[in-house]
mmCIF file of C-alpha atoms in Angstrom:
data_model
loop_
_atom_site.group_PDB
_atom_site.id
_atom_site.type_symbol
_atom_site.label_atom_id
_atom_site.label_comp_id
_atom_site.label_asym_id
_atom_site.label_seq_id
_atom_site.Cartn_x
_atom_site.Cartn_y
_atom_site.Cartn_z
ATOM 1 C CA LEU J 8 -103.131 68.437 14.234
ATOM 2 C CA ALA J 9 -102.184 71.869 15.261
ATOM 3 C CA LYS J 10 -101.067 72.470 19.190
ATOM 4 C CA THR J 11 -102.811 75.367 20.532
ATOM 5 C CA THR J 12 -101.463 77.684 22.903
ATOM 6 C CA GLN J 13 -103.180 80.402 25.103
ATOM 7 C CA PRO J 14 -102.480 82.995 27.665
ATOM 8 C CA ILE J 15 -103.187 81.144 31.196
ATOM 9 C CA SER J 16 -104.969 84.382 32.269
ATOM 10 C CA MET J 17 -105.919 87.892 31.611
ATOM 11 C CA ASP J 18 -107.296 90.806 33.395
ATOM 12 C CA SER J 19 -109.606 93.553 32.009
ATOM 13 C CA TYR J 20 -111.904 96.228 33.330
ATOM 14 C CA GLU J 21 -115.723 96.942 32.481
ATOM 15 C CA GLY J 22 -116.227 98.568 29.117
ATOM 16 C CA GLN J 23 -112.823 97.882 27.819
ATOM 17 C CA GLU J 24 -112.051 95.767 24.641
ATOM 18 C CA VAL J 25 -110.243 92.514 25.387
ATOM 19 C CA ASN J 26 -108.452 90.426 22.821
ATOM 20 C CA ILE J 27 -107.059 87.014 23.499
ATOM 21 C CA THR J 28 -105.044 85.279 21.059
ATOM 22 C CA CYS J 29 -104.261 81.561 20.390
ATOM 23 C CA SER J 30 -101.381 80.338 18.622
ATOM 24 C CA HIS J 31 -101.701 77.203 16.547
ATOM 25 C CA ASN J 32 -98.290 77.273 14.361
ATOM 26 C CA ASN J 33 -99.016 73.771 12.628
ATOM 27 C CA ILE J 34 -102.411 74.356 11.319
ATOM 28 C CA ALA J 35 -103.416 72.344 8.295
ATOM 29 C CA THR J 36 -104.881 73.994 5.289
ATOM 30 C CA ASN J 37 -108.188 72.194 6.009
ATOM 31 C CA ASP J 38 -108.438 73.101 9.672
ATOM 32 C CA TYR J 39 -110.817 75.590 11.146
ATOM 33 C CA ILE J 40 -110.896 77.479 14.488
ATOM 34 C CA THR J 41 -113.543 77.939 17.017
ATOM 35 C CA TRP J 42 -113.745 79.664 20.259
ATOM 36 C CA TYR J 43 -115.800 78.716 23.342
ATOM 37 C CA GLN J 44 -116.662 80.331 26.734
ATOM 38 C CA GLN J 45 -117.276 78.257 29.978
ATOM 39 C CA PHE J 46 -118.527 79.405 33.059
ATOM 40 C CA PRO J 47 -117.913 77.185 36.310
ATOM 41 C CA SER J 48 -119.692 73.847 36.457
ATOM 42 C CA GLN J 49 -120.981 74.591 33.002
ATOM 43 C CA GLY J 50 -120.331 73.109 29.448
ATOM 44 C CA PRO J 51 -118.842 75.353 26.874
ATOM 45 C CA ARG J 52 -120.710 77.657 24.967
ATOM 46 C CA PHE J 53 -119.995 78.592 21.231
ATOM 47 C CA ILE J 54 -118.857 81.919 20.660
ATOM 48 C CA ILE J 55 -117.688 82.023 17.317
ATOM 49 C CA GLN J 56 -115.916 80.073 14.168
ATOM 50 C CA GLY J 57 -113.739 81.045 11.354
ATOM 51 C CA TYR J 58 -111.231 79.714 8.640
ATOM 52 C CA LYS J 59 -109.560 82.900 7.723
ATOM 53 C CA THR J 60 -109.546 86.815 7.508
ATOM 54 C CA LYS J 61 -112.357 88.163 9.753
ATOM 55 C CA VAL J 62 -115.401 87.140 11.299
ATOM 56 C CA THR J 63 -117.812 89.253 13.251
ATOM 57 C CA ASN J 64 -121.104 88.085 15.174
ATOM 58 C CA GLU J 65 -123.136 89.780 17.486
ATOM 59 C CA VAL J 66 -120.772 89.016 20.792
ATOM 60 C CA ALA J 67 -117.572 88.966 19.239
ATOM 61 C CA SER J 68 -115.105 89.285 16.209
ATOM 62 C CA LEU J 69 -112.442 86.846 15.082
ATOM 63 C CA PHE J 70 -109.058 87.818 13.427
ATOM 64 C CA ILE J 71 -107.156 85.051 11.736
ATOM 65 C CA PRO J 72 -104.078 86.331 9.695
ATOM 66 C CA ALA J 73 -103.180 85.204 6.426
ATOM 67 C CA ASP J 74 -100.837 82.563 7.424
ATOM 68 C CA ARG J 75 -103.566 81.346 9.949
ATOM 69 C CA LYS J 76 -100.727 80.510 12.635
ATOM 70 C CA SER J 77 -102.759 82.432 15.297
ATOM 71 C CA SER J 78 -106.293 83.791 15.846
ATOM 72 C CA THR J 79 -107.348 86.619 17.969
ATOM 73 C CA LEU J 80 -110.836 86.591 19.790
ATOM 74 C CA SER J 81 -111.871 90.173 20.372
ATOM 75 C CA LEU J 82 -114.735 91.053 22.875
ATOM 76 C CA PRO J 83 -115.818 94.457 22.626
ATOM 77 C CA ARG J 84 -116.660 96.489 25.748
ATOM 78 C CA VAL J 85 -116.615 93.491 28.413
ATOM 79 C CA SER J 86 -118.828 93.526 31.220
ATOM 80 C CA LEU J 87 -118.496 91.412 34.935
ATOM 81 C CA SER J 88 -120.490 88.861 33.293
ATOM 82 C CA ASP J 89 -117.889 87.952 30.609
ATOM 83 C CA THR J 90 -115.573 86.563 33.371
ATOM 84 C CA ALA J 91 -115.101 83.101 32.278
ATOM 85 C CA VAL J 92 -112.674 80.714 30.798
ATOM 86 C CA TYR J 93 -112.396 81.065 26.923
ATOM 87 C CA TYR J 94 -111.012 78.246 24.993
ATOM 88 C CA CYS J 95 -109.702 78.148 21.175
ATOM 89 C CA LEU J 96 -110.431 75.007 19.417
ATOM 90 C CA VAL J 97 -108.735 73.894 16.185
ATOM 91 C CA GLY J 98 -110.534 71.370 14.022
ATOM 92 C CA SER J 99 -109.540 69.058 11.147
ATOM 93 C CA SER J 100 -112.244 68.905 8.629
ATOM 94 C CA ASN J 101 -110.142 65.900 7.224
ATOM 95 C CA THR J 102 -109.926 63.582 10.204
ATOM 96 C CA GLY J 103 -112.522 65.343 12.502
ATOM 97 C CA LYS J 104 -109.915 65.484 15.425
ATOM 98 C CA LEU J 105 -110.295 68.424 17.760
ATOM 99 C CA ILE J 106 -107.782 69.873 19.839
ATOM 100 C CA PHE J 107 -108.750 72.389 22.719
ATOM 101 C CA GLY J 108 -106.273 75.117 23.739
ATOM 102 C CA GLN J 109 -105.535 74.968 27.510
ATOM 103 C CA GLY J 110 -108.056 78.048 27.953
ATOM 104 C CA THR J 111 -107.595 81.645 29.348
ATOM 105 C CA THR J 112 -109.283 82.708 32.339
ATOM 106 C CA LEU J 113 -110.223 86.208 31.874
ATOM 107 C CA GLN J 114 -111.057 88.182 34.967
ATOM 108 C CA VAL J 115 -113.157 91.429 34.399
ATOM 109 C CA LYS J 116 -113.000 93.975 37.285
ATOM 110 C CA PRO J 117 -115.411 96.919 38.187
ATOM 111 C CA ASP P 149 -130.507 75.705 28.084
ATOM 112 C CA SER P 150 -128.305 74.152 25.486
ATOM 113 C CA GLY P 151 -131.015 71.554 24.283
ATOM 114 C CA VAL P 152 -128.177 68.753 25.138
ATOM 115 C CA THR P 153 -129.107 66.226 28.384
ATOM 116 C CA GLN P 154 -126.882 64.399 30.178
ATOM 117 C CA THR P 155 -127.347 61.744 32.724
ATOM 118 C CA PRO P 156 -126.364 61.073 35.442
ATOM 119 C CA LYS P 157 -125.404 64.558 36.969
ATOM 120 C CA HIS P 158 -122.963 62.606 39.580
ATOM 121 C CA LEU P 159 -121.562 59.469 39.571
ATOM 122 C CA ILE P 160 -119.477 58.079 42.613
ATOM 123 C CA THR P 161 -117.765 54.766 42.242
ATOM 124 C CA ALA P 162 -114.804 52.538 43.017
ATOM 125 C CA THR P 163 -111.787 51.592 41.413
ATOM 126 C CA GLY P 164 -112.149 48.650 38.966
ATOM 127 C CA GLN P 165 -115.855 49.349 38.314
ATOM 128 C CA ARG P 166 -117.431 50.087 35.074
ATOM 129 C CA VAL P 167 -120.429 53.021 34.527
ATOM 130 C CA THR P 168 -122.366 54.098 31.564
ATOM 131 C CA LEU P 169 -122.766 58.084 30.756
ATOM 132 C CA ARG P 170 -125.711 58.999 28.604
ATOM 133 C CA CYS P 171 -126.369 61.724 26.259
ATOM 134 C CA SER P 172 -129.125 63.000 24.380
ATOM 135 C CA PRO P 173 -128.382 65.359 21.658
ATOM 136 C CA ARG P 174 -130.540 68.553 20.750
ATOM 137 C CA SER P 175 -133.304 67.652 18.585
ATOM 138 C CA GLY P 176 -132.297 67.441 14.588
ATOM 139 C CA ASP P 177 -128.296 67.320 15.509
ATOM 140 C CA LEU P 178 -126.954 64.124 13.937
ATOM 141 C CA SER P 179 -123.213 64.433 15.464
ATOM 142 C CA VAL P 180 -122.621 63.615 19.073
ATOM 143 C CA TYR P 181 -118.979 64.271 20.899
ATOM 144 C CA TRP P 182 -117.431 63.055 24.154
ATOM 145 C CA TYR P 183 -115.228 64.932 26.235
ATOM 146 C CA GLN P 184 -113.137 64.732 29.249
ATOM 147 C CA GLN P 185 -112.352 67.643 31.287
ATOM 148 C CA SER P 186 -109.838 67.524 34.363
ATOM 149 C CA LEU P 187 -107.751 69.992 36.016
ATOM 150 C CA ASP P 188 -104.469 68.641 34.654
ATOM 151 C CA GLN P 189 -105.413 67.776 31.157
ATOM 152 C CA GLY P 190 -108.143 70.390 30.182
ATOM 153 C CA LEU P 191 -110.656 69.486 27.732
ATOM 154 C CA GLN P 192 -109.649 66.428 25.789
ATOM 155 C CA PHE P 193 -111.621 65.114 22.795
ATOM 156 C CA LEU P 194 -112.870 61.614 23.212
ATOM 157 C CA ILE P 195 -114.783 60.462 20.202
ATOM 158 C CA GLN P 196 -117.616 61.676 17.682
ATOM 159 C CA TYR P 197 -120.282 59.874 16.133
ATOM 160 C CA TYR P 198 -122.322 61.360 13.198
ATOM 161 C CA ASN P 199 -125.684 59.200 12.423
ATOM 162 C CA GLY P 200 -124.724 56.156 14.095
ATOM 163 C CA GLU P 201 -121.400 55.728 12.873
ATOM 164 C CA GLU P 202 -118.012 56.648 14.158
ATOM 165 C CA ARG P 203 -116.642 59.716 12.777
ATOM 166 C CA ALA P 204 -113.514 60.765 14.825
ATOM 167 C CA LYS P 205 -111.188 59.442 17.376
ATOM 168 C CA GLY P 206 -109.484 61.555 20.034
ATOM 169 C CA ASN P 207 -107.615 60.497 23.102
ATOM 170 C CA ILE P 208 -109.944 57.538 24.060
ATOM 171 C CA LEU P 209 -108.417 55.019 26.463
ATOM 172 C CA GLU P 210 -109.065 51.456 24.940
ATOM 173 C CA ARG P 211 -111.039 51.074 28.494
ATOM 174 C CA PHE P 212 -113.359 53.481 27.236
ATOM 175 C CA SER P 213 -116.015 52.932 24.514
ATOM 176 C CA ALA P 214 -118.960 54.760 23.187
ATOM 177 C CA GLN P 215 -121.886 54.107 20.574
ATOM 178 C CA GLN P 216 -124.583 56.409 19.177
ATOM 179 C CA PHE P 217 -128.190 54.734 18.651
ATOM 180 C CA PRO P 218 -130.483 54.426 15.896
ATOM 181 C CA ASP P 219 -132.755 57.441 18.065
ATOM 182 C CA LEU P 220 -129.127 59.470 17.978
ATOM 183 C CA HIS P 221 -128.654 59.215 21.811
ATOM 184 C CA SER P 222 -125.149 58.099 22.650
ATOM 185 C CA GLU P 223 -123.684 56.453 25.622
ATOM 186 C CA LEU P 224 -119.806 56.260 26.875
ATOM 187 C CA ASN P 225 -118.817 53.381 28.699
ATOM 188 C CA LEU P 226 -116.131 53.556 31.107
ATOM 189 C CA SER P 227 -114.428 50.295 32.213
ATOM 190 C CA SER P 228 -111.746 49.069 34.771
ATOM 191 C CA LEU P 229 -112.090 52.449 36.300
ATOM 192 C CA GLU P 230 -108.763 54.167 37.860
ATOM 193 C CA LEU P 231 -108.483 57.135 40.138
ATOM 194 C CA GLY P 232 -107.269 58.989 37.187
ATOM 195 C CA ASP P 233 -110.576 58.638 35.332
ATOM 196 C CA SER P 234 -112.349 60.947 37.761
ATOM 197 C CA ALA P 235 -113.153 64.193 35.709
ATOM 198 C CA LEU P 236 -116.044 66.087 34.031
ATOM 199 C CA TYR P 237 -117.419 64.297 31.092
ATOM 200 C CA PHE P 238 -119.218 66.329 28.801
ATOM 201 C CA CYS P 239 -121.286 65.654 25.812
ATOM 202 C CA ALA P 240 -121.768 67.951 22.999
ATOM 203 C CA SER P 241 -123.857 67.792 19.667
ATOM 204 C CA SER P 242 -123.828 69.580 16.293
ATOM 205 C CA VAL P 243 -126.261 69.681 13.092
ATOM 206 C CA GLY P 244 -123.658 68.049 10.675
ATOM 207 C CA ARG P 245 -120.529 65.993 10.445
ATOM 208 C CA GLU P 246 -118.262 68.736 11.069
ATOM 209 C CA SER P 247 -118.105 70.487 14.450
ATOM 210 C CA TYR P 248 -118.311 73.952 13.733
ATOM 211 C CA GLU P 249 -120.584 74.891 16.198
ATOM 212 C CA GLN P 250 -121.239 72.413 19.075
ATOM 213 C CA TYR P 251 -123.869 72.692 21.703
ATOM 214 C CA PHE P 252 -122.576 71.180 25.199
ATOM 215 C CA GLY P 253 -124.224 69.574 27.964
ATOM 216 C CA PRO P 254 -124.235 69.987 31.692
ATOM 217 C CA GLY P 255 -121.631 67.385 32.107
ATOM 218 C CA THR P 256 -121.411 64.338 34.090
ATOM 219 C CA ARG P 257 -119.116 64.585 37.109
ATOM 220 C CA LEU P 258 -117.175 61.143 37.666
ATOM 221 C CA THR P 259 -115.517 60.270 40.747
ATOM 222 C CA VAL P 260 -113.849 57.297 41.269
ATOM 223 C CA THR P 261 -112.623 56.279 44.992
#
């Protein structure tokens, strides 16, 4: 299963767009990518999931290039409440194994 | 509130002991997942059960075991506990066999002294 790598931390300001990239160089054909958000002392919360190209929902977009070796979570117009840790997860449809990245701590400043 | 419940919230025990963590999935979800979260290891996938059967295994130690019961609740058993087992243990659930969208519980904080 693909090893995942994310930046440890990022800073942003309210109202800006934030892009967090996860590298998964050894991703397999049937692996899928999911992103989660976690606040302190809470369980992770699902944000978005995709397999290839672009997926958008009401809170975020997920961009996956053709080679699928990375994925980028895009958060439009962040607010202070978006300060959290963001995890990418690569899952295998074949084996069911799941690998989380080490998480990116996003700090949104006023 | 994700709809996933975990008990207990906190657990303090001594090395060498055995504990059981319990998880009730969201209504209608057939899959249950267990994770360990520690400062040095991050979020580690331990095991998944789907409709009572083991579906996938991650980095689960031999001292740990889990099961999913006919009513779909799950238990994670940790035995011969070591100081390094101190961590947050999360349970999550999803509708189907694939983990496309998981709902996480609030976690059980285990402290081994």
